[in-house]
Short mmCIF file of C-alpha atoms and ligand atoms in Angstrom, two decimals:
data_model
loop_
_atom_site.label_atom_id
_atom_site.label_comp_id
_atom_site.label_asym_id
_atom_site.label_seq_id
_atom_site.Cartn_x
_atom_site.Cartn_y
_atom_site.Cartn_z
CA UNK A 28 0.00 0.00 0.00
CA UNK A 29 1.39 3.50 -0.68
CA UNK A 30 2.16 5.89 2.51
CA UNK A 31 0.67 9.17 0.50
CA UNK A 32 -3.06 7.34 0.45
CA UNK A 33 -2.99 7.20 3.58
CA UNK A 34 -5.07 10.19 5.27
CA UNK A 35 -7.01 7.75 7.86
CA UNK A 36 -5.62 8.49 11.33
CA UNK A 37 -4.71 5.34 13.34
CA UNK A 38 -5.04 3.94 17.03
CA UNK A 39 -1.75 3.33 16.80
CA UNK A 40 1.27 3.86 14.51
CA UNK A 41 4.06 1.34 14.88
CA UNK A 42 8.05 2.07 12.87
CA UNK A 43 9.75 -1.43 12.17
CA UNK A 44 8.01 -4.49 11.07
CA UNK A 45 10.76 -6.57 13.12
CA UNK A 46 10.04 -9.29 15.27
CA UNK A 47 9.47 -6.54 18.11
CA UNK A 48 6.59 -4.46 15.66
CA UNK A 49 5.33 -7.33 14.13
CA UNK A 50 4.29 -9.10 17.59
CA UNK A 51 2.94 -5.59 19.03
CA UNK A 52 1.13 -4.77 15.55
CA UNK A 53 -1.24 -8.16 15.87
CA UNK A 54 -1.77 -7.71 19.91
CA UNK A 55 -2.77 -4.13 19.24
CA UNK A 56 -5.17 -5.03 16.09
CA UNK A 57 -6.07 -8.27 18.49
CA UNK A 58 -7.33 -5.65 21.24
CA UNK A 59 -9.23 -4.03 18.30
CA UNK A 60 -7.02 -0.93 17.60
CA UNK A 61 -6.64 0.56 14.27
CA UNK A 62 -3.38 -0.16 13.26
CA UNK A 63 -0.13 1.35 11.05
CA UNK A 64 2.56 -0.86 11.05
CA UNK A 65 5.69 1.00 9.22
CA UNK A 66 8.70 -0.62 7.36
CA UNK A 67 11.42 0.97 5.42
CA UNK A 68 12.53 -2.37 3.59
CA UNK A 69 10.69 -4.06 0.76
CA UNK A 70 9.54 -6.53 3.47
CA UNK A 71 9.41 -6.75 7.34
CA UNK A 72 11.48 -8.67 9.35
CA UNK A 73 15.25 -9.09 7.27
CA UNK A 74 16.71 -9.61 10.02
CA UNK A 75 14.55 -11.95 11.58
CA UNK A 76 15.08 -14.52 8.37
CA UNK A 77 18.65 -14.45 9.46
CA UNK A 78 18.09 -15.35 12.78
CA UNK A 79 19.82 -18.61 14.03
CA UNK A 80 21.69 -19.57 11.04
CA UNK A 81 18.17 -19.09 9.31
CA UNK A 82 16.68 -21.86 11.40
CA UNK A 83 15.64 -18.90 13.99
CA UNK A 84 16.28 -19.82 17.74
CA UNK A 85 12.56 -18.60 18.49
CA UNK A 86 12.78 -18.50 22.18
CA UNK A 87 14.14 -20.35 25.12
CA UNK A 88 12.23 -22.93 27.06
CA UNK A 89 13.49 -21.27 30.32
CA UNK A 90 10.59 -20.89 31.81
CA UNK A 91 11.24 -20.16 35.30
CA UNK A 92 10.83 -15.58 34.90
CA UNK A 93 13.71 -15.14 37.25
CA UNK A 94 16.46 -17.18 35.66
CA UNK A 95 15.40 -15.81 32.46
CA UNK A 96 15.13 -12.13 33.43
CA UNK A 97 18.51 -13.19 35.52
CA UNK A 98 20.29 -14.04 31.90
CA UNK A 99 20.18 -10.24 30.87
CA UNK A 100 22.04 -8.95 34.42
CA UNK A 101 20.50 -6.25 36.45
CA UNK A 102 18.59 -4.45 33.88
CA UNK A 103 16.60 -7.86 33.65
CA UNK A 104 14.63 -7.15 36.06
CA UNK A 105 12.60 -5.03 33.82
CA UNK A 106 11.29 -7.79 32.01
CA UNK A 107 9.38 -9.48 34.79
CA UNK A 108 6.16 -7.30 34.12
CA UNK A 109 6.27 -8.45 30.40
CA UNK A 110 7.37 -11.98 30.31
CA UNK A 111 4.63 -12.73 33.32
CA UNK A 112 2.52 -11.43 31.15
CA UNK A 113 3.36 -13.08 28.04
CA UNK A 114 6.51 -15.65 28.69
CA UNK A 115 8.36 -18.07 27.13
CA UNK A 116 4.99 -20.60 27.48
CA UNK A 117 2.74 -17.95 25.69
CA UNK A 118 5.01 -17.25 22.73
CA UNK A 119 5.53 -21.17 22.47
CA UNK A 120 1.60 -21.58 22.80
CA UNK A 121 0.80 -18.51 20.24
CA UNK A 122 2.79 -20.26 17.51
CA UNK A 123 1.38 -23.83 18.16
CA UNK A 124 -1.91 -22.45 17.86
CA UNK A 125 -1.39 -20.88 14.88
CA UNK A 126 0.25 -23.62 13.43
CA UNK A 127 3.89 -23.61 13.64
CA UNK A 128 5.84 -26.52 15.20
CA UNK A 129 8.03 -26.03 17.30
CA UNK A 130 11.22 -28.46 18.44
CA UNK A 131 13.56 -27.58 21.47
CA UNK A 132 17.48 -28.18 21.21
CA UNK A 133 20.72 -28.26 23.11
CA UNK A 134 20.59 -25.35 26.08
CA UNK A 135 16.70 -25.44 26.08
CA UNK A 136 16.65 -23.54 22.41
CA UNK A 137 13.36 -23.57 21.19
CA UNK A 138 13.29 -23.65 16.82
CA UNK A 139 10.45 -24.39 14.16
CA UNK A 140 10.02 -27.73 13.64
CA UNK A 141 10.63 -26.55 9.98
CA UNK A 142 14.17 -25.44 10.83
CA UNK A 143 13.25 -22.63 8.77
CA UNK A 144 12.88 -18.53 10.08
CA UNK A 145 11.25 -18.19 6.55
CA UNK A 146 8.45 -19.44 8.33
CA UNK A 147 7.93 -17.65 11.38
CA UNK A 148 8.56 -14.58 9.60
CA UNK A 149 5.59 -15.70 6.67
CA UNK A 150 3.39 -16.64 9.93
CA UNK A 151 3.55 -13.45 11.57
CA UNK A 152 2.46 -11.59 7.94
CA UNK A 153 -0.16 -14.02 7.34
CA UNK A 154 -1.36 -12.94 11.26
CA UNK A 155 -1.32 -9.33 10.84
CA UNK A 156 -2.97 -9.28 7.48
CA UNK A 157 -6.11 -11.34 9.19
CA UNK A 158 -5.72 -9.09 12.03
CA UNK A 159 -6.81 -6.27 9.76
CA UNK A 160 -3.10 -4.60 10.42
CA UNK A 161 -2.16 -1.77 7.83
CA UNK A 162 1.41 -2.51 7.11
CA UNK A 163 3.01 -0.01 4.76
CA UNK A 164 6.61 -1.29 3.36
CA UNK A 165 9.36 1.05 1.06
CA UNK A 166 8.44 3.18 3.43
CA UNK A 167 11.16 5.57 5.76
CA UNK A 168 10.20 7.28 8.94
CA UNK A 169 12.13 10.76 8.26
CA UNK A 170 11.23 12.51 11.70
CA UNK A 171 8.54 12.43 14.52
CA UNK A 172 7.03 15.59 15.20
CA UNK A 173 6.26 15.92 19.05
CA UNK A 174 4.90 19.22 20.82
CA UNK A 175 4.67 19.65 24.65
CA UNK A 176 5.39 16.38 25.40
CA UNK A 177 2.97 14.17 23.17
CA UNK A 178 3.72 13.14 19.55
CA UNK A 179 1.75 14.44 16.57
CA UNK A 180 2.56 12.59 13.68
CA UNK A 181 5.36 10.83 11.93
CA UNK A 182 6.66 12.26 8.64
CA UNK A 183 7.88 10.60 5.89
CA UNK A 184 9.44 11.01 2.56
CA UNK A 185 5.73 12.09 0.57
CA UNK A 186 3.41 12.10 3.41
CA UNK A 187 2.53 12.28 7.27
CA UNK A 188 0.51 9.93 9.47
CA UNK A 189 -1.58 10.51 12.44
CA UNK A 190 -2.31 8.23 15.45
CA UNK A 191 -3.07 8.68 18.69
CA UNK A 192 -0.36 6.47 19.96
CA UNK A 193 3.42 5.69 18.43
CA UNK A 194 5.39 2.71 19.10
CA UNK A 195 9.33 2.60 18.10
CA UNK A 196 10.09 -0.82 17.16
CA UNK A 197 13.21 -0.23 14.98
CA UNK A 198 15.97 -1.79 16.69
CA UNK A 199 19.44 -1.31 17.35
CA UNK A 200 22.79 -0.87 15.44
CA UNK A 201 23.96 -4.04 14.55
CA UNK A 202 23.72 -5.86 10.86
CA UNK A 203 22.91 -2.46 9.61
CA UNK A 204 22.24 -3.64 5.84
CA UNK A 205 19.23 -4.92 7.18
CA UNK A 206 17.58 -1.51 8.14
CA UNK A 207 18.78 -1.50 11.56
CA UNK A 208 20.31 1.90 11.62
CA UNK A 209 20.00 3.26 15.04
CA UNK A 210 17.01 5.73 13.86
CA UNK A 211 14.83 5.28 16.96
CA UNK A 212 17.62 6.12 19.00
CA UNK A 213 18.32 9.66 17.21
CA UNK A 214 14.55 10.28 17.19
CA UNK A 215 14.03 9.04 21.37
CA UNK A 216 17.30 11.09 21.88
CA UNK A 217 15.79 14.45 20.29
CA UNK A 218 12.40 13.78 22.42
CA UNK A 219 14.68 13.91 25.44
CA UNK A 220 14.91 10.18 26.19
CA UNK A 221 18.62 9.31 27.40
CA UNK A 222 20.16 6.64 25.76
CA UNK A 223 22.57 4.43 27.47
CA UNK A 224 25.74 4.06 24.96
CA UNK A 225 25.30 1.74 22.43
CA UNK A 226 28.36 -1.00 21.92
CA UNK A 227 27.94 -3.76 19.87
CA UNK A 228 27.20 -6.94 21.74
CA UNK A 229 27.30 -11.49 20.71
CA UNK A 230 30.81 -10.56 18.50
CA UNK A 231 32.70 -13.17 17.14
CA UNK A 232 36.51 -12.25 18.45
CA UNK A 233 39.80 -11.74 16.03
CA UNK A 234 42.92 -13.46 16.78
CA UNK A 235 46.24 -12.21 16.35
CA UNK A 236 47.31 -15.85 15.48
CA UNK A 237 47.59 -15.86 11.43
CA UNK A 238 47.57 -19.64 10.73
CA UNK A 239 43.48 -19.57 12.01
CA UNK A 240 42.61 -19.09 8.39
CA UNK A 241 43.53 -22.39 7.96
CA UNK A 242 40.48 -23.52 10.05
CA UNK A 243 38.17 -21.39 8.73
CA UNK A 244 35.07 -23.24 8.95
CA UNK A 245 36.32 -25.97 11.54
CA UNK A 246 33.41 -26.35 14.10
CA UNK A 247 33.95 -27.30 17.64
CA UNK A 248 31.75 -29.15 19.73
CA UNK A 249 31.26 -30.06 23.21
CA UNK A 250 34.98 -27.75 23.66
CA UNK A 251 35.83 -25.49 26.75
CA UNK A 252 36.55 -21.87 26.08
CA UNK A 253 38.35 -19.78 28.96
CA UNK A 254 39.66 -16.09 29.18
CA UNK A 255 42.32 -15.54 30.97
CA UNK A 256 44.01 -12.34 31.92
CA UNK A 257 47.15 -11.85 34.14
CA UNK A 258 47.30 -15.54 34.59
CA UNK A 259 43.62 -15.75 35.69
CA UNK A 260 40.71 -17.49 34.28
CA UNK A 261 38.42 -14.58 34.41
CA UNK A 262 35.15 -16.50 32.27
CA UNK A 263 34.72 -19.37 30.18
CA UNK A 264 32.05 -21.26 28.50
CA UNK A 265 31.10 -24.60 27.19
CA UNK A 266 29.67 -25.76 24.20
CA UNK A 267 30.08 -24.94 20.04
CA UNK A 268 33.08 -22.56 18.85
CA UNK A 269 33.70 -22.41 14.57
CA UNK A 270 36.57 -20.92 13.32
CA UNK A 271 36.43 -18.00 11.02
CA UNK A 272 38.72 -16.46 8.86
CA UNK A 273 40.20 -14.25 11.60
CA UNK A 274 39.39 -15.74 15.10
CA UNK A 275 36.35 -17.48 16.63
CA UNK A 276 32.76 -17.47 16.61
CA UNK A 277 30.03 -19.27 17.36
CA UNK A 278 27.60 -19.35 20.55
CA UNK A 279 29.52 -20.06 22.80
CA UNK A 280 32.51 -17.14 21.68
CA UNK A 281 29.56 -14.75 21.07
CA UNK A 282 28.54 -15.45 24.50
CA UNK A 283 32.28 -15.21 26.09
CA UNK A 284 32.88 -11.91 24.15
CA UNK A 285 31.04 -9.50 26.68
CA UNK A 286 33.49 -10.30 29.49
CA UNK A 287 36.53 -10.25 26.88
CA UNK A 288 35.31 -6.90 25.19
CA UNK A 289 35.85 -5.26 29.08
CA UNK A 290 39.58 -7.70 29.91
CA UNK A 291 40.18 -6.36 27.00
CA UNK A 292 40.09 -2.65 27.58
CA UNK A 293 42.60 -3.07 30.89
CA UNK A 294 45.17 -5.00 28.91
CA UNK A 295 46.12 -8.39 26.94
CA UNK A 296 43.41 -11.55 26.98
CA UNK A 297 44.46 -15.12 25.70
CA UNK A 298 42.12 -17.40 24.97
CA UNK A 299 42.49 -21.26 26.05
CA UNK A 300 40.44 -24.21 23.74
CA UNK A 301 40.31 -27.06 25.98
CA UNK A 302 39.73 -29.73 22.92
CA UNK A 303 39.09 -32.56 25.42
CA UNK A 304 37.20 -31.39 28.62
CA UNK A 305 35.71 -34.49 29.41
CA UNK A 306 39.53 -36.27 29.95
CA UNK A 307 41.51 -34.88 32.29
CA UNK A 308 45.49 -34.75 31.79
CA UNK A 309 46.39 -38.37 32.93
CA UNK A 310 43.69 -40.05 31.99
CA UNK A 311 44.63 -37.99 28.14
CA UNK A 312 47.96 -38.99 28.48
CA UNK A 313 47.10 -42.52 28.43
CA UNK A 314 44.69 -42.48 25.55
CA UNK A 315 47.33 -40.74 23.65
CA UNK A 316 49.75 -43.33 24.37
CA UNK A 317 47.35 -46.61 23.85
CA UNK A 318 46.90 -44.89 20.90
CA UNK A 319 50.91 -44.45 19.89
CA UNK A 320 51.32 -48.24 21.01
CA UNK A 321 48.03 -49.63 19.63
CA UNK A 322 49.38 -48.44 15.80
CA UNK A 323 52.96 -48.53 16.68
CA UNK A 324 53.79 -48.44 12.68
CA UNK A 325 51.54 -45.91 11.77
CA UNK A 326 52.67 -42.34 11.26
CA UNK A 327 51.51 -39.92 13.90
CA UNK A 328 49.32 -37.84 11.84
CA UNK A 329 47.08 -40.87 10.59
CA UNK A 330 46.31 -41.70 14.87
CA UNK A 331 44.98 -38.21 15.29
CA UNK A 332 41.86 -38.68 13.61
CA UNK A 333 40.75 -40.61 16.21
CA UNK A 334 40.98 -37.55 18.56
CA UNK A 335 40.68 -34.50 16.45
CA UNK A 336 39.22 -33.14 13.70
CA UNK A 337 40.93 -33.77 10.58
CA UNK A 338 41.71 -29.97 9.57
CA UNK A 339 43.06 -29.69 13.23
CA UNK A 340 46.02 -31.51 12.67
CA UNK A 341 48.31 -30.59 10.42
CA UNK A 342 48.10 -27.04 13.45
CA UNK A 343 48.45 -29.10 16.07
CA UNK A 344 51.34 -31.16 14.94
CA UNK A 345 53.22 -27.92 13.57
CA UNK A 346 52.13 -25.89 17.23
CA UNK A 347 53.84 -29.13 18.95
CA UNK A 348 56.44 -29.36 17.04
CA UNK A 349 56.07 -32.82 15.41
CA UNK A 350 56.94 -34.31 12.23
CA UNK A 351 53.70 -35.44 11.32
CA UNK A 352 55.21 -38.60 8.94
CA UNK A 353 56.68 -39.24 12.46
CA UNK A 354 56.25 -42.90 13.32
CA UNK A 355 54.18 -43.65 16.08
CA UNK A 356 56.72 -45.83 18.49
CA UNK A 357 59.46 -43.20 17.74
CA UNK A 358 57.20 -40.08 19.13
CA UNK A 359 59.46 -38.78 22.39
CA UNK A 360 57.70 -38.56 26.06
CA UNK A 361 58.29 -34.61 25.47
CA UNK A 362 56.80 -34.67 21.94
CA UNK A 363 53.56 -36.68 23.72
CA UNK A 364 53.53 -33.72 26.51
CA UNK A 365 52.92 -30.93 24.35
CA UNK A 366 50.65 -32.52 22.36
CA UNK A 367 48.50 -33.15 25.08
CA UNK A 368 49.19 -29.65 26.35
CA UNK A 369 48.46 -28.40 23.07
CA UNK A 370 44.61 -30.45 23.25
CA UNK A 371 44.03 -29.17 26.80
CA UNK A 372 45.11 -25.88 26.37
CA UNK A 373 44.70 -24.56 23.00
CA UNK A 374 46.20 -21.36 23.17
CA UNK A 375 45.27 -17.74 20.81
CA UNK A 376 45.57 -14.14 21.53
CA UNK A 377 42.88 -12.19 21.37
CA UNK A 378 43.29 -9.26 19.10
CA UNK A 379 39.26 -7.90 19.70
CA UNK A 380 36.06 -8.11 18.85
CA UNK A 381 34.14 -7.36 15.69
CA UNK A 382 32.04 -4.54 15.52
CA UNK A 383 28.04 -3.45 14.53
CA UNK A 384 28.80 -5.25 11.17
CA UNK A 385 28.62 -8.95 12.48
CA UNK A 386 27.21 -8.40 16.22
CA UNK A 387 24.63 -10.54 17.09
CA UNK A 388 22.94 -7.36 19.13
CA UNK A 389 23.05 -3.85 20.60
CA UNK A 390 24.06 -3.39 23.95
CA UNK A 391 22.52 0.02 25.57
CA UNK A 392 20.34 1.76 24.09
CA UNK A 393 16.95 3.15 25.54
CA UNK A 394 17.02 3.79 29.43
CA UNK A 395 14.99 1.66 31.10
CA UNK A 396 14.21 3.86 34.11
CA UNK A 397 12.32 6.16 31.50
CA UNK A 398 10.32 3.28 30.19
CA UNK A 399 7.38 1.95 32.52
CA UNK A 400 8.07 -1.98 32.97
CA UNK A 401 4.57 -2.47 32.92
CA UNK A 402 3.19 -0.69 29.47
CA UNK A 403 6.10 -0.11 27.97
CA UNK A 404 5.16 3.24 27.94
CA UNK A 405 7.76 6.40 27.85
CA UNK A 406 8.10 8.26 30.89
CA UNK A 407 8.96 11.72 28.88
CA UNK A 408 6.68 11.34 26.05
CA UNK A 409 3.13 10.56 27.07
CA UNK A 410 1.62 8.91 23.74
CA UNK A 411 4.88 7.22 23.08
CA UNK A 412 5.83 3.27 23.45
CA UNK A 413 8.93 0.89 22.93
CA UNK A 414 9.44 -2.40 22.61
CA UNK A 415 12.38 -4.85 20.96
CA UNK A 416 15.94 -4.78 20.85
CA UNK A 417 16.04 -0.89 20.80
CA UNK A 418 15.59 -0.73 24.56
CA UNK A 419 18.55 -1.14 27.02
CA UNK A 420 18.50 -5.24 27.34
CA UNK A 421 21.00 -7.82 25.31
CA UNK A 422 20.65 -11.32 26.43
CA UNK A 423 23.24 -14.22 25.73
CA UNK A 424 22.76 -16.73 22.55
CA UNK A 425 19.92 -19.31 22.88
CA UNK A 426 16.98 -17.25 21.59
CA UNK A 427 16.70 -14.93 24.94
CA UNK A 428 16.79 -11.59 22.85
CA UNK A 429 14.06 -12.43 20.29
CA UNK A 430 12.21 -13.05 23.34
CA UNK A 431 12.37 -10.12 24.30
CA UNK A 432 10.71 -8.62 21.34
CA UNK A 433 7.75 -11.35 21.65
CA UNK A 434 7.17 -10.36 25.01
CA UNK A 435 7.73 -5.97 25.37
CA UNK A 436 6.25 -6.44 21.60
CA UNK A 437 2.64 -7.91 22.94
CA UNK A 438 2.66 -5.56 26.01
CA UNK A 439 3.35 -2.41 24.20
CA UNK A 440 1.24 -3.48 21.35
CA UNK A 441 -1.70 -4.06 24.48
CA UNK A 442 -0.68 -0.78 26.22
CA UNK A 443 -0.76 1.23 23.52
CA UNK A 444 -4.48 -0.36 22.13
CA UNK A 445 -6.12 0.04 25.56
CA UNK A 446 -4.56 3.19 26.27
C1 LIG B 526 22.81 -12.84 12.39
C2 LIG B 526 21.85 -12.72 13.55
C3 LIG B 526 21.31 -13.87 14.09
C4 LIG B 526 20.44 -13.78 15.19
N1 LIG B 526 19.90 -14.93 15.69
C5 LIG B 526 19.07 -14.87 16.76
C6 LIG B 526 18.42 -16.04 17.24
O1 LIG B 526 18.51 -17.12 16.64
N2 LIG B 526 17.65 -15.91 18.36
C7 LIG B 526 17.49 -14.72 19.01
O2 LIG B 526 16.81 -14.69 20.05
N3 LIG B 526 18.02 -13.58 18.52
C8 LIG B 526 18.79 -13.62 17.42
N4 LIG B 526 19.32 -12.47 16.90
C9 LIG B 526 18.91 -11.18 17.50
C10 LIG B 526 17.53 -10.77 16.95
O3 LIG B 526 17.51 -10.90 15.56
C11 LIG B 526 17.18 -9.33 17.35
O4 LIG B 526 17.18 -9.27 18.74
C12 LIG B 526 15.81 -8.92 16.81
O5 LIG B 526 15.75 -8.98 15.39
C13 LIG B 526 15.45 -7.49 17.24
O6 LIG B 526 14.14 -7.26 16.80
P1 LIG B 526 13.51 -5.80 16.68
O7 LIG B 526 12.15 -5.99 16.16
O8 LIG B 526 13.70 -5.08 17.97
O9 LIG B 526 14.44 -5.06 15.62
P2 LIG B 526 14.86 -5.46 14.11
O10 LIG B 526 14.70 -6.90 13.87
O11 LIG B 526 16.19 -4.85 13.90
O12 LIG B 526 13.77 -4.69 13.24
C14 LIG B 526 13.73 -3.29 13.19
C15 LIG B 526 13.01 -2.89 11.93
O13 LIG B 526 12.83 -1.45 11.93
C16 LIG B 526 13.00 -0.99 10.61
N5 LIG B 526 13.35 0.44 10.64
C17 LIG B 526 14.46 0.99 11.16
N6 LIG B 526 14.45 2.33 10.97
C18 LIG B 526 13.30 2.62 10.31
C19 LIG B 526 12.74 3.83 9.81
N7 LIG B 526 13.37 5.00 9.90
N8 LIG B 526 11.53 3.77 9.17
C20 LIG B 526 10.88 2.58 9.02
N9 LIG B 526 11.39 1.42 9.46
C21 LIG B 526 12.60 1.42 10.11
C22 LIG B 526 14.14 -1.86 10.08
O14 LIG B 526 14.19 -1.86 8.67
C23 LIG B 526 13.80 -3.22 10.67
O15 LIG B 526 13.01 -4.00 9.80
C24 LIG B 526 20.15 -12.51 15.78
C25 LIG B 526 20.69 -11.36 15.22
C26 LIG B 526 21.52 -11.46 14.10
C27 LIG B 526 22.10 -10.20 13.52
#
């Protein structure tokens, strides 16, 4: 539909068709509000297609409101209004009903049965369409016009619209290319709202190791990850790491690089792969060496595969040293010690973290003590709501942050129709 047709004033006028707008747009039509729902890209939700590796981690079947509120530090307390009033349980239940399947994985994440975000993102348009939403796409907020404290209209490029209430929905700075841009922010900020820096947040790290290009690709499960600094393990994580071109992602470095991004800024951070957690030295040691005397003929690099992934050891055996045509009863006691070193403590340098451009999410962003916790309503602007990742919350992996926007989505989307 084209923006300059439309003259009709709304209940309420929501900017970003994310997951955030999207979930507020059908509550708010739900409750029987007229609704706008606003989208500068062709179609809503790009960056909700990309979402888990495109399989989009939905939610998180932690359903106990503490320990999920608990996963986004102090400022989750904020949440508990919204996720007791729709939770992990009544985002699972809303897609059931409306037919989507859902599956739950590793660490409680909860995906489509489909394994496909393609699908969640078609579900939500087919909703909103039958909920009689007006969703306008190619179409750019420019400015909101506000006067003594309460919002007029929005203006864009060829027209203005009118509604009685406004929601921001438009996310926060990272992935830009898909229309997160850090507009809502600029726009809050000019209305008087503070914003809480913005950093970007879930980064894979860079290594200053060169010879990690040659495991681009190489993913690692069921490894330990620890950060040391000044000899001390400050954090660590278990779970999947993949090698990229540069360094490390994966959830369980995106997850590890909020407590690196601060070691980092006092001083040097080295990061330790344990390959095998579940053996401890000696009880390594020995596989290695029923290994060495079960193939006692057999050149060291053809035993490995037994241990390690194959495009781990030609590093390995060049880190410790070893000939890899080596013969397996020739391979010296110290030779066997720093390859088991070398499994247990898998040693890089972290160089730093990559920025807007491949984080996973925004940390800071709108206050939260200007926001009320139980509408979602601004504090400073009286007609004006938020709801998504714009607001001052960024969760770890495991589908925590989308569920944010299901749940500060609904209530705003509620708020703002009843309101
Ligand atoms: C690669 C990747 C994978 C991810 N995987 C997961 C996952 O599996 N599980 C999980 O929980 N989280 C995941 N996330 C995080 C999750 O995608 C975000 O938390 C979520 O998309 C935020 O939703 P939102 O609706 O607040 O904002 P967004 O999804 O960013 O949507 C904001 C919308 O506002 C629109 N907009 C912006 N400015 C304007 C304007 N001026 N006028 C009109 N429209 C505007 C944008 O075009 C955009 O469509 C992932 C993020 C990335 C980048």
């Amino acid at each position: 539909m084209n923006a300059a047709t439309q003259k009709d004033r709304y209940d309420l006028a929501i900017i970003g068709a994310g997951p955030a707008g999207m979930m507020a747009a059908l509550r708010a039509a739900e409750c029987g509000a007229k609704v706008v729902l606003i989208e500068k890209n062709r179609m809503p939700g790009t960056k909700l297609l990309m979402t888990g590796k495109e399989r989009c981690n939905i939610t998180n079947a932690e359903t106990d409101i503490r320990a999920f509120a608990a996963c986004f530090g102090s400022n989750g307390r904020f949440l508990y209004n919204a996720l007791y009033h729709f939770g992990v349980k009544e985002t699972i239940d809303l897609f059931h009903r409306s037919g989507l399947k859902t599956k739950t994985e590793r660490g409680g994440r909860v995906f489509p049965e489909s394994d496909s975000a393609k699908d969640v993102r078609d579900l939500f348009l087919r909703l909103i369409k039958k909920a009689g939403v007006t969703l306008l796409t190619g179409c750019s907020i420019k400015k909101l016009s506000a006067h003594q404290g309460v919002i007029e209209k929005v203006i864009l490029e060829d027209t203005e619209i009118k509604a009685r209430n406004y929601l921001i929905c438009t996310g926060g700075l990272s992935y830009p290319g898909t229309g997160s841009t850090g507009d809502g922010y600029r726009w809050a900020g000019q209305m008087g709202h503070r914003i809480v820096p913005t950093r970007p947040a879930l980064t894979p790290i860079t290594v200053e190791e060169k010879w990690v290009r040659e495991l681009e690709g190489l993913s690692l499960k069921n490894v330990r990850v620890s950060i040391f600094q000044d000899n001390k393990k400050q954090d660590e994580r278990f779970g999947e790491a993949l090698f990229t071109g540069n360094g490390l992602s994966g959830p369980i470095i995106l997850d590890i690089s909020k407590s690196t991004g601060k070691l980092l800024a006092a001083g040097r951070a080295d990061l330790f792969i344990d390959l095998k957690p579940a053996l401890d030295v000696s009880v390594l040691d020995k596989r290695i060496l029923r290994d060495l005397e079960a193939h006692h003929n057999k050149s060291i690099k053809n035993i490995l595969p037994d241990l390690l992934p194959q495009k781990l050891i030609p590093v390995i055996l060049e880190l410790a040293k070893i000939d890899p045509e080596k013969k397996a009863n020739s391979v010296t006691k110290d030779e066997r010690k720093r390859l088991r070193t070398l499994l247990k403590e898998f040693r890089l340098t972290v160089k730093g973290l990559l920025g807007f451009e491949k984080a996973i999410i925004t940390a800071g962003g709108i206050d939260l003590k200007e926001v009320d916790p139980r509408t979602m309503r601004s504090k400073m602007i009286r007609n004006l709501y938020f709801a998504g990742e714009i607001l001052d919350l960024d969760g770890p992996t495991g589908g925590y942050n989308l569920q944010v926007c299901w749940s500060t989505g609904y209530l705003a989307g509620e708020s703002a129709a009843r309101d």
